[in-house]
Coordinates of C-alpha atoms and ligand atoms in Angstrom, one line a residue:
M1 CA 31.5 202.3 201.8
L2 CA 33.0 199.2 200.2
L3 CA 29.6 197.5 199.9
D4 CA 28.3 200.5 197.8
L5 CA 31.4 200.2 195.6
A6 CA 30.6 196.5 195.1
R7 CA 27.0 197.2 194.4
S8 CA 27.9 199.7 191.7
R9 CA 30.5 197.7 189.7
R10 CA 30.5 194.5 187.7
I11 CA 34.2 193.7 188.4
L12 CA 36.4 194.4 191.4
F13 CA 40.1 193.6 191.5
V14 CA 41.6 193.3 195.0
G15 CA 45.4 193.8 195.0
G16 CA 48.3 194.6 197.2
K17 CA 51.5 193.2 198.7
G18 CA 51.7 189.5 199.7
G19 CA 50.2 188.7 203.1
V20 CA 48.4 192.0 203.7
G21 CA 45.0 190.5 203.6
K22 CA 43.8 190.5 199.9
T23 CA 42.2 187.1 200.1
S24 CA 40.6 187.8 203.5
V25 CA 39.2 191.1 202.2
S26 CA 38.0 189.5 198.9
A27 CA 36.2 186.7 200.7
A28 CA 34.7 188.9 203.4
L29 CA 33.4 191.4 200.9
A30 CA 31.9 188.6 198.8
L31 CA 30.2 187.3 202.0
A32 CA 28.8 190.8 202.8
Y33 CA 27.6 191.2 199.2
A34 CA 25.8 187.8 199.2
R35 CA 24.2 188.5 202.6
D36 CA 22.8 191.6 200.9
G37 CA 21.2 189.5 198.3
G38 CA 23.9 189.7 195.6
R39 CA 25.2 186.9 193.4
V40 CA 29.0 187.0 193.5
L41 CA 31.8 185.1 192.0
V42 CA 35.1 185.4 193.8
V43 CA 38.2 184.2 191.9
S44 CA 41.8 183.8 193.0
T45 CA 44.3 184.6 190.3
D46 CA 47.3 184.3 192.7
P47 CA 49.5 181.3 191.9
A48 CA 49.9 181.0 195.7
H49 CA 46.2 180.4 196.2
N50 CA 44.7 180.7 199.6
L51 CA 41.1 181.5 198.8
G52 CA 40.2 177.9 199.7
H53 CA 41.7 178.4 203.1
A54 CA 39.5 181.5 203.7
W55 CA 36.4 179.4 202.9
D56 CA 37.8 176.4 204.8
R57 CA 37.5 174.1 201.8
Q58 CA 39.3 172.8 198.7
L59 CA 38.7 174.9 195.6
S60 CA 39.5 174.3 191.9
D61 CA 39.6 176.0 188.5
G62 CA 35.8 175.4 188.3
L63 CA 33.1 177.2 190.2
A64 CA 32.1 176.0 193.7
R65 CA 29.2 177.4 195.8
V66 CA 30.8 178.3 199.1
F67 CA 28.0 180.3 200.7
T68 CA 24.2 181.0 200.2
H69 CA 21.9 183.4 201.9
E70 CA 18.3 183.7 200.6
D71 CA 18.8 184.9 197.0
G72 CA 22.4 185.8 197.4
F73 CA 25.4 183.4 197.1
V74 CA 29.1 183.2 196.7
D75 CA 30.8 181.0 194.1
A76 CA 34.5 180.6 194.3
A77 CA 37.3 179.4 192.0
E78 CA 41.1 179.3 192.0
I79 CA 42.5 179.8 188.5
D80 CA 44.7 177.0 187.3
P81 CA 46.6 178.4 184.3
Q82 CA 47.9 175.0 183.2
A83 CA 44.4 173.8 182.8
T84 CA 43.5 176.8 180.6
I85 CA 46.7 176.3 178.5
E86 CA 45.9 172.6 178.0
R87 CA 42.2 173.4 177.1
H88 CA 43.2 176.1 174.6
F89 CA 45.9 174.1 172.9
A90 CA 43.8 170.9 172.8
T91 CA 41.2 172.8 170.7
V92 CA 43.9 174.4 168.5
A93 CA 45.8 171.1 168.1
A94 CA 42.7 169.1 167.3
T95 CA 41.7 171.4 164.5
M96 CA 45.2 171.8 163.2
M97 CA 45.7 168.0 163.0
R98 CA 42.4 167.7 161.1
L99 CA 43.6 170.2 158.6
L100 CA 47.1 168.9 158.1
P101 CA 48.1 165.7 156.4
D102 CA 49.4 163.0 158.7
R103 CA 53.1 163.4 157.8
L104 CA 53.0 167.0 159.0
H105 CA 51.5 166.2 162.4
A106 CA 54.8 165.9 164.2
S107 CA 56.1 169.3 163.1
A108 CA 52.7 170.9 163.8
Q109 CA 52.8 169.4 167.3
Q110 CA 56.3 170.7 167.8
H111 CA 55.2 174.2 166.8
L112 CA 52.3 174.1 169.3
D113 CA 54.5 172.8 172.1
Q114 CA 56.8 175.7 171.5
A115 CA 54.0 178.2 171.6
K116 CA 52.7 176.5 174.8
S117 CA 55.9 177.0 176.7
A118 CA 56.7 180.4 175.2
P119 CA 57.4 183.2 177.8
G120 CA 54.2 184.8 179.0
S121 CA 52.0 181.8 178.2
H122 CA 51.1 181.2 181.8
E123 CA 50.2 184.8 182.3
S124 CA 48.2 184.9 179.1
A125 CA 46.4 181.8 180.3
V126 CA 45.4 183.4 183.6
L127 CA 44.2 186.4 181.7
E128 CA 42.3 184.2 179.3
R129 CA 40.6 182.5 182.2
I130 CA 39.8 185.9 183.8
A131 CA 38.1 186.9 180.5
E132 CA 36.3 183.6 180.2
L133 CA 34.9 183.9 183.8
V134 CA 33.8 187.4 183.2
E135 CA 32.0 186.2 180.1
I136 CA 30.3 183.1 181.5
S137 CA 29.2 184.9 184.7
R138 CA 27.5 187.8 182.8
D139 CA 24.0 186.5 183.3
T140 CA 24.5 184.4 186.4
H141 CA 26.4 186.7 188.8
D142 CA 26.0 190.4 189.6
L143 CA 29.7 190.9 190.6
V144 CA 33.0 189.2 190.1
I145 CA 35.8 189.8 192.6
F146 CA 39.3 188.9 191.6
D147 CA 41.6 188.2 194.5
T148 CA 44.9 188.9 192.7
A149 CA 48.6 188.1 193.0
P150 CA 50.9 190.5 194.8
S151 CA 50.6 193.9 193.1
G152 CA 53.5 194.0 190.5
H153 CA 52.4 190.7 189.0
T154 CA 48.8 191.8 188.7
L155 CA 49.6 195.1 187.1
R156 CA 51.7 193.3 184.5
L157 CA 48.7 191.1 183.9
L158 CA 46.3 194.0 183.5
S159 CA 48.6 195.7 181.0
L160 CA 49.0 192.5 179.1
P161 CA 46.0 192.4 176.7
E162 CA 48.0 194.5 174.3
K163 CA 50.9 192.1 174.4
L164 CA 48.5 189.1 174.3
T165 CA 46.8 190.3 171.2
T166 CA 50.2 190.3 169.6
W167 CA 50.8 186.8 170.9
T168 CA 47.6 185.6 169.3
E169 CA 48.5 187.4 166.2
T170 CA 51.9 185.6 166.1
L171 CA 50.0 182.4 166.3
L172 CA 47.7 183.6 163.6
A173 CA 50.6 184.6 161.5
S174 CA 52.5 181.3 162.0
R175 CA 49.2 179.7 161.1
D176 CA 49.4 181.6 157.8
R177 CA 52.9 180.2 157.3
S178 CA 51.8 176.7 158.0
E179 CA 48.8 177.3 155.7
R180 CA 51.2 177.9 152.9
F181 CA 53.1 174.9 154.1
A182 CA 49.8 172.9 154.0
A183 CA 48.9 174.3 150.6
A184 CA 52.2 173.1 149.3
A185 CA 51.6 169.7 150.9
R186 CA 48.1 169.5 149.6
S187 CA 49.3 170.0 146.1
V188 CA 51.4 166.9 146.6
V189 CA 49.0 164.7 148.5
G190 CA 45.7 166.1 147.2
T191 CA 43.0 167.9 149.1
K192 CA 40.3 166.7 151.4
D193 CA 36.8 168.2 151.3
D194 CA 36.7 169.2 155.0
E195 CA 40.0 171.2 155.0
P196 CA 38.6 174.7 154.3
S197 CA 36.1 174.3 157.2
A198 CA 38.8 173.0 159.6
D199 CA 40.9 176.0 158.6
A200 CA 38.0 178.4 159.3
E201 CA 37.4 176.8 162.6
L202 CA 41.0 177.2 163.7
R203 CA 41.0 180.8 162.7
R204 CA 37.7 181.3 164.6
T205 CA 39.3 179.9 167.8
L206 CA 42.3 182.2 167.6
I207 CA 40.2 185.3 166.6
A208 CA 37.7 184.6 169.4
R209 CA 40.6 184.6 171.8
R210 CA 41.9 188.0 170.5
D211 CA 38.4 189.5 170.7
R212 CA 37.9 188.2 174.2
F213 CA 41.1 190.0 175.3
E214 CA 40.0 193.2 173.7
L215 CA 36.6 193.0 175.4
L216 CA 38.3 192.4 178.7
R217 CA 40.6 195.4 178.2
S218 CA 37.7 197.7 177.4
L219 CA 35.8 196.4 180.4
V220 CA 38.7 196.7 182.8
T221 CA 39.4 200.3 181.8
D222 CA 35.8 201.3 182.1
S223 CA 35.5 202.9 185.5
L224 CA 31.7 202.4 185.6
A225 CA 32.3 198.6 185.3
T226 CA 35.6 197.9 187.0
S227 CA 37.4 199.2 190.0
F228 CA 40.5 198.2 191.9
I229 CA 40.7 197.9 195.7
V230 CA 44.2 198.3 197.1
V231 CA 44.8 196.4 200.4
S232 CA 47.7 197.5 202.6
I233 CA 48.9 197.5 206.1
A234 CA 50.1 200.7 207.8
E235 CA 53.8 199.9 207.5
R236 CA 56.5 201.6 205.5
L237 CA 57.0 199.1 202.6
P238 CA 53.4 198.1 202.0
V239 CA 52.4 201.8 202.1
A240 CA 55.2 202.7 199.6
E241 CA 54.0 199.8 197.3
S242 CA 50.4 200.9 197.6
I243 CA 51.2 204.4 196.5
D244 CA 53.1 202.9 193.5
V245 CA 50.1 200.7 192.7
V246 CA 47.7 203.6 192.7
Q247 CA 50.0 205.5 190.4
Q248 CA 50.4 202.6 188.0
L249 CA 46.7 201.9 187.9
T250 CA 46.1 205.5 187.0
E251 CA 48.6 205.2 184.2
L252 CA 46.9 202.1 182.9
G253 CA 43.6 203.9 182.9
I254 CA 42.1 201.7 185.7
D255 CA 40.0 203.2 188.4
A256 CA 41.6 202.8 191.9
S257 CA 38.7 203.8 194.0
S258 CA 39.3 202.3 197.4
I259 CA 42.1 201.5 199.8
V260 CA 41.8 199.1 202.8
V261 CA 44.3 199.5 205.5
N262 CA 44.2 196.1 207.3
R263 CA 45.3 194.9 210.7
R264 CA 45.4 198.2 212.5
S265 CA 46.9 197.7 216.0
P266 CA 44.6 198.6 219.0
S267 CA 45.5 201.6 221.1
D268 CA 44.1 200.0 224.3
A269 CA 45.8 196.6 224.5
G270 CA 49.1 197.4 226.1
E271 CA 52.1 199.6 225.5
V272 CA 53.6 197.6 222.6
L273 CA 50.5 197.7 220.5
A274 CA 49.8 201.3 221.4
D275 CA 53.3 202.2 220.3
R276 CA 52.8 200.3 217.1
R277 CA 49.6 202.2 216.5
A278 CA 51.3 205.5 216.9
R279 CA 53.8 204.5 214.2
E280 CA 51.1 203.3 211.9
E281 CA 49.5 206.8 212.1
E282 CA 52.6 208.2 210.5
H283 CA 52.6 205.7 207.6
L284 CA 48.8 206.2 207.2
A285 CA 49.3 210.0 207.0
R286 CA 51.9 209.5 204.2
L287 CA 49.5 207.2 202.4
R288 CA 46.6 209.7 202.8
E289 CA 48.7 212.5 201.4
A290 CA 49.9 210.5 198.4
V291 CA 46.7 209.1 197.1
G292 CA 44.5 212.2 197.0
G293 CA 40.9 211.7 197.7
I294 CA 40.7 207.9 197.5
P295 CA 38.7 206.7 200.5
I296 CA 40.6 204.6 203.0
T297 CA 38.8 201.9 205.1
Q298 CA 40.6 200.8 208.3
I299 CA 40.2 197.2 209.6
P300 CA 41.5 196.3 213.1
L301 CA 43.8 193.4 213.9
L302 CA 41.4 190.6 214.6
A303 CA 42.0 187.6 216.9
G304 CA 42.2 184.1 215.5
D305 CA 42.4 182.5 212.0
L306 CA 40.2 184.0 209.4
A307 CA 38.9 180.8 207.9
G308 CA 35.3 179.8 207.2
A309 CA 32.2 181.9 206.9
D310 CA 31.8 182.5 210.6
A311 CA 35.3 183.9 211.0
L312 CA 34.9 186.0 207.8
S313 CA 31.7 187.5 209.1
E314 CA 33.6 189.5 211.7
L315 CA 35.8 191.0 209.0
A316 CA 32.8 191.5 206.7
E317 CA 31.1 193.5 209.5
H318 CA 34.1 195.8 209.7
L319 CA 34.3 196.2 206.0
V320 CA 30.7 197.3 205.8
T321 CA 30.6 199.5 208.9
A322 CA 34.1 201.0 209.1
P323 CA 34.2 204.8 208.6
E324 CA 36.2 205.9 205.6
L325 CA 39.1 208.2 206.1
Ligands
ADP1 N1 42.3 192.0 210.1 C1 43.0 190.9 210.3 N2 43.3 190.5 211.5 C2 44.0 189.4 211.8 N3 44.4 188.6 210.9 C3 44.2 188.9 209.6 C4 43.5 190.0 209.2 N4 43.4 190.1 207.9 C5 44.0 189.0 207.4 N5 44.5 188.3 208.5 C6 45.3 187.0 208.4 O1 46.6 187.3 207.8 C7 47.0 186.3 206.9 C8 47.2 186.8 205.5 O2 46.0 187.2 205.0 P1 45.6 186.9 203.5 O3 44.2 187.4 203.3 O4 45.8 185.5 203.2 O5 46.6 187.8 202.7 P2 47.0 187.8 201.2 O6 45.9 187.2 200.4 O7 47.2 189.3 200.9 O8 48.3 187.1 201.0 C9 45.9 185.2 207.0 O9 46.3 184.2 207.9 C10 44.7 185.9 207.5 O10 43.9 185.1 208.2
MG2 MG1 46.0 185.6 199.0

């Protein structure tokens, strides 16, 4: 049962093709978890955020309490990569400017601006915020659910820590270069007493970032801590993509422990839907065969818009009680 999975992990990623119900499942699972007394943080990493819609309120990059029940609660956030980029570079820039003589500020700023808009900097910022949220929620939340972007994108993100380490290292290395540059400059303009400490501080900022990514990677690939829920619908393309995702997760060393097949058509609501349901069975059978023993939870097509805690309750009820295939 999905609630057992949630109770036994520290981090859950919810992924799948666009529009299949990732956000609805993330929000409903968070709701069920909080009703059960858990403290959960649900975070959207999808640039096309719609987590706010599910809770029927405006969300931001910071935490907002969207639901409470006795000791349990749901906090929610929508990651804003630009905000993370600005924060990170503001810290680095401030230290760098303190370290460098005034006349080198312009070229240092240029260097930072280049790094800021380098390919992958948005993705790295999303990952940095993921790592940060995992870190800051360690003592305050029992579980973090990441409502992710359509699958390909998320998998790229999860495989990024390696590349990101290199990215930080590039920054560290170019820092080494500008250090030599600064040393040369210092020999001309003379040294200031606080320079060595500013330098150490900058180094600490960059190394802390690298360590944070490494920690995230080890946590994400630890199947006792982290699991991935694949959401799909019983149609040809989403099923094919889900099979792919499971395969890629396995290659990345990430535990894919649950599949949700959402929006199953009813068999007793007219011929059209009954016909659809029969077709869905074929796709479901293919999925079942391809993913081995991973449990599959089926959720029926529900009426109405799934926005706000009341509407999510119905979906949560299904998530918690639906038998697994
Ligand atoms: N079981 C369901 N029955 C009916 N509508 C659903 C169901 N699950 C999700 N929806 C609706 O489908 C749309 C897409 O769901 P959403 O969770 O936003 O998908 P994703 O986050 O994967 O893009 C939303 O309007 C949502 O309310
Ligand atoms: Mg979504």
